[in-house]
Short mmCIF file of C-alpha atoms in Angstrom, two decimals:
data_model
loop_
_atom_site.label_atom_id
_atom_site.label_comp_id
_atom_site.label_asym_id
_atom_site.label_seq_id
_atom_site.Cartn_x
_atom_site.Cartn_y
_atom_site.Cartn_z
CA MET A 684 104.93 -4.77 8.43
CA ASP A 685 102.64 -2.46 6.38
CA ASN A 686 101.28 -5.36 4.30
CA ILE A 687 99.66 -7.23 7.40
CA LYS A 688 96.07 -7.38 7.03
CA SER A 689 95.03 -10.45 9.05
CA ILE A 690 96.37 -11.80 12.08
CA ILE A 691 95.78 -15.60 13.60
CA PHE A 692 96.18 -16.13 17.17
CA ASP A 693 96.50 -19.47 18.82
CA PHE A 694 94.29 -19.44 22.04
CA ASP A 695 95.70 -21.22 25.17
CA GLY A 696 99.17 -20.07 26.27
CA THR A 697 98.84 -17.17 23.63
CA LEU A 698 95.80 -15.24 24.79
CA HIS A 699 94.52 -17.64 27.91
CA ASP A 700 96.62 -18.53 30.91
CA THR A 701 95.08 -21.86 30.59
CA ILE A 702 96.89 -23.50 33.43
CA LYS A 703 94.66 -21.66 35.86
CA ILE A 704 91.84 -24.09 34.89
CA TYR A 705 93.71 -27.03 33.45
CA PHE A 706 95.85 -28.22 36.76
CA PRO A 707 92.95 -28.65 38.73
CA ALA A 708 90.68 -30.16 35.88
CA PHE A 709 93.65 -32.46 34.87
CA SER A 710 94.41 -33.65 38.29
CA LYS A 711 91.07 -35.03 38.66
CA GLY A 712 91.42 -36.92 35.53
CA ALA A 713 95.19 -38.23 36.43
CA ASP A 714 93.50 -39.44 39.98
CA TYR A 715 90.66 -41.13 38.07
CA LEU A 716 93.35 -42.91 35.86
CA LYS A 717 95.40 -43.88 39.01
CA SER A 718 92.38 -45.38 40.78
CA LEU A 719 92.20 -47.78 37.91
CA GLY A 720 95.95 -48.63 37.82
CA PHE A 721 97.09 -46.08 34.98
CA ALA A 722 99.50 -43.28 34.95
CA GLN A 723 101.18 -44.54 38.14
CA ASP A 724 104.68 -43.10 37.32
CA PHE A 725 103.02 -39.74 36.24
CA GLU A 726 103.71 -36.88 38.76
CA VAL A 727 100.90 -34.40 39.27
CA THR A 728 102.79 -31.24 39.04
CA GLU A 729 102.14 -28.05 37.12
CA GLU A 730 105.30 -28.23 35.19
CA ASN A 731 104.44 -31.78 34.11
CA ILE A 732 100.85 -31.07 33.10
CA GLN A 733 101.53 -27.72 31.47
CA LYS A 734 103.22 -29.42 28.55
CA PHE A 735 100.22 -31.20 27.30
CA LEU A 736 98.90 -27.43 26.60
CA GLY A 737 98.44 -26.71 23.01
CA GLU A 738 98.43 -30.28 22.12
CA LYS A 739 95.26 -32.14 20.70
CA PRO A 740 93.17 -33.08 23.83
CA SER A 741 93.81 -37.08 23.43
CA PHE A 742 97.49 -36.42 23.42
CA ALA A 743 98.14 -36.55 27.37
CA TYR A 744 95.83 -39.44 27.80
CA GLU A 745 97.53 -41.67 25.03
CA LEU A 746 101.16 -40.55 26.63
CA ILE A 747 100.48 -41.18 30.39
CA ALA A 748 97.74 -43.91 30.24
CA LYS A 749 98.99 -46.66 27.90
CA GLY A 750 97.17 -49.73 28.17
CA ALA A 751 93.98 -48.04 29.06
CA SER A 752 90.99 -48.71 26.67
CA ASP A 753 89.94 -46.13 24.25
CA GLU A 754 86.72 -45.86 26.68
CA ILE A 755 88.59 -44.98 29.57
CA LYS A 756 90.63 -42.30 27.80
CA ALA A 757 87.49 -40.95 26.31
CA LYS A 758 85.96 -40.79 29.80
CA THR A 759 88.83 -38.89 31.36
CA GLN A 760 89.04 -36.58 28.48
CA ARG A 761 85.40 -35.64 28.83
CA MET A 762 85.90 -35.42 32.68
CA VAL A 763 88.66 -32.98 32.21
CA GLY A 764 86.94 -31.11 29.64
CA LEU A 765 83.96 -30.77 31.73
CA SER A 766 86.01 -29.50 34.85
CA MET A 767 87.78 -26.77 32.84
CA GLU A 768 84.34 -25.55 31.91
CA GLU A 769 83.18 -25.66 35.24
CA ASN A 770 86.39 -23.76 36.43
CA MET A 771 85.94 -20.93 33.67
CA ASN A 772 82.27 -20.75 34.83
CA ASN A 773 83.64 -20.21 38.46
CA LYS A 774 85.91 -17.55 37.33
CA LEU A 775 89.16 -19.63 37.72
CA GLY A 776 90.51 -18.93 34.72
CA LYS A 777 91.98 -15.65 33.23
CA LEU A 778 93.38 -14.04 29.86
CA TYR A 779 96.98 -13.00 29.99
CA PRO A 780 97.60 -9.28 30.83
CA ASN A 781 96.47 -6.69 28.65
CA THR A 782 94.56 -9.25 26.02
CA ILE A 783 91.49 -7.14 26.16
CA GLU A 784 93.17 -3.94 25.33
CA VAL A 785 95.46 -5.43 22.66
CA LEU A 786 92.44 -7.19 21.02
CA GLU A 787 90.74 -3.94 20.97
CA THR A 788 93.32 -2.03 19.41
CA LEU A 789 94.29 -4.47 16.82
CA SER A 790 90.63 -5.08 15.68
CA GLN A 791 90.37 -1.78 14.45
CA LYS A 792 92.93 -2.26 11.89
CA TYR A 793 93.44 -5.91 11.19
CA ASP A 794 90.97 -8.86 10.59
CA LEU A 795 91.59 -11.30 13.68
CA TYR A 796 91.22 -15.24 13.80
CA ILE A 797 92.02 -17.98 16.25
CA LEU A 798 93.24 -21.35 15.23
CA SER A 799 93.48 -23.66 18.13
CA ASN A 800 94.00 -27.36 18.86
CA ALA A 801 90.99 -27.55 20.90
CA ARG A 802 87.62 -28.85 21.04
CA GLU A 803 84.85 -26.77 19.16
CA ARG A 804 82.58 -26.74 22.65
CA TYR A 805 85.75 -25.33 24.82
CA LEU A 806 86.99 -22.65 22.48
CA ASP A 807 83.51 -21.56 22.00
CA LYS A 808 82.70 -21.27 25.64
CA ALA A 809 85.85 -19.92 26.41
CA LEU A 810 85.28 -17.07 23.96
CA GLU A 811 81.86 -16.24 25.45
CA ILE A 812 82.95 -16.61 29.05
CA TYR A 813 86.00 -13.95 28.42
CA ASN A 814 83.66 -11.79 26.28
CA ILE A 815 86.27 -11.71 23.15
CA LYS A 816 84.55 -13.44 20.29
CA LYS A 817 83.53 -9.96 19.34
CA TYR A 818 86.98 -8.88 18.31
CA PHE A 819 87.41 -12.32 16.07
CA LYS A 820 86.38 -12.39 12.22
CA ASP A 821 86.42 -16.35 12.75
CA ALA A 822 87.65 -18.82 15.10
CA PHE A 823 88.83 -22.54 14.04
CA ALA A 824 89.22 -25.39 16.42
CA ALA A 825 91.02 -28.50 15.42
CA GLU A 826 88.16 -30.67 16.40
CA THR A 827 86.52 -29.24 13.36
CA TYR A 828 89.27 -30.51 10.94
CA ASN A 829 89.35 -34.00 12.59
CA TYR A 830 92.50 -32.80 14.47
CA GLN A 831 94.66 -32.54 11.32
CA THR A 832 97.92 -30.90 12.19
CA LYS A 833 97.90 -26.83 12.16
CA ASP A 834 100.00 -26.37 9.06
CA LYS A 835 97.47 -28.56 7.22
CA ILE A 836 94.57 -26.65 8.98
CA LEU A 837 96.31 -23.34 8.01
CA ALA A 838 96.41 -24.40 4.25
CA GLN A 839 92.99 -24.83 4.17
CA ILE A 840 91.95 -21.23 5.92
CA LEU A 841 94.56 -19.01 4.41
CA PRO A 842 92.95 -18.67 1.04
CA ASN A 843 89.88 -16.90 2.61
CA MET A 844 92.01 -14.42 4.43
CA GLU A 845 92.93 -10.94 3.49
CA LYS A 846 96.78 -10.98 2.92
CA ASP A 847 99.48 -10.76 4.36
CA VAL A 848 98.74 -12.82 7.25
CA ILE A 849 101.00 -13.32 10.63
CA PHE A 850 100.31 -16.31 13.09
CA VAL A 851 100.93 -15.35 16.90
CA GLY A 852 101.45 -18.46 19.11
CA ASP A 853 103.49 -20.16 21.92
CA ARG A 854 104.19 -23.60 20.87
CA PHE A 855 105.80 -25.20 17.92
CA HIS A 856 102.78 -26.17 16.20
CA ASP A 857 102.04 -22.42 15.73
CA ILE A 858 105.59 -21.42 14.21
CA ASP A 859 105.79 -24.58 12.22
CA ALA A 860 102.44 -23.98 10.69
CA ALA A 861 103.47 -20.43 9.57
CA VAL A 862 106.80 -21.34 8.18
CA ALA A 863 105.18 -24.27 6.05
CA ASN A 864 102.58 -21.94 4.71
CA ASN A 865 105.30 -19.12 4.13
CA ILE A 866 103.70 -16.52 6.45
CA LYS A 867 105.42 -14.64 9.39
CA SER A 868 104.99 -15.46 12.99
CA ILE A 869 105.61 -14.21 16.32
CA PHE A 870 106.44 -16.39 19.12
CA CYS A 871 105.06 -15.91 22.72
CA LYS A 872 107.91 -16.61 25.19
CA TYR A 873 105.46 -16.03 28.13
CA GLY A 874 103.23 -19.23 27.15
CA PHE A 875 103.60 -22.97 27.64
CA GLY A 876 106.45 -23.93 24.95
CA SER A 877 110.05 -23.95 25.24
CA VAL A 878 112.31 -21.16 24.03
CA LYS A 879 113.70 -23.81 21.63
CA GLU A 880 109.94 -24.10 20.08
CA GLY A 881 110.23 -20.63 18.86
CA GLN A 882 113.35 -20.56 17.25
CA LYS A 883 112.04 -20.29 13.47
CA SER A 884 109.72 -17.19 14.38
CA ASN A 885 110.25 -13.91 12.81
CA PHE A 886 109.79 -12.19 16.07
CA THR A 887 109.53 -13.13 19.93
CA ILE A 888 107.30 -11.21 22.51
CA ASN A 889 107.50 -11.14 26.31
CA ASN A 890 103.97 -10.19 26.99
CA LEU A 891 101.18 -9.79 24.56
CA ALA A 892 101.35 -5.93 24.43
CA GLU A 893 104.56 -5.85 22.66
CA ILE A 894 102.80 -7.09 19.55
CA LEU A 895 101.82 -3.64 19.27
CA GLU A 896 105.22 -2.40 18.95
CA ILE A 897 105.94 -4.99 16.00
CA LEU A 898 102.92 -4.31 13.94
#
């Protein structure tokens, strides 16, 4: 791993324990949809909700609110997004253990980046609130690329990164993007993806600090 010069991190489920802010926010959105007669069969549990993390923001509403108008889905998405920001402002959210220390250490040797399926506003806000923007050379939100898949976004941003590059993430999107672009990957077993989602990764970690043993 001596040739690694750049590290790309996913954000939610990799650096950010997002369920802390997402569960209460999404619960409000689900209640709103249920009040309109949608999502009647969707059970609001942490287990059911966390599977939406790492997906593009509209994914959940397209899945649980079939038949709802685009306007209703968009309103729900805005409601949940604003509630997530409010929850972060109210200190409900948190980074995973050792995140600050790991980023501080890695940033002294490597170029660090973020590639997230999130909205631009959410990602910018989160990096500001958690005071970690300073560790990253750049942060890329899928919204900027019209929610193209991560493998396609990665293909566009890789040419501007110093090689070799490794991708760290907790969902299949991250690992598949690395495989498609012929770079190594580290799967975060502690995140929101199933163990199966990390099968194609080069390495697996149980906590973020273990990345220091790999690099």
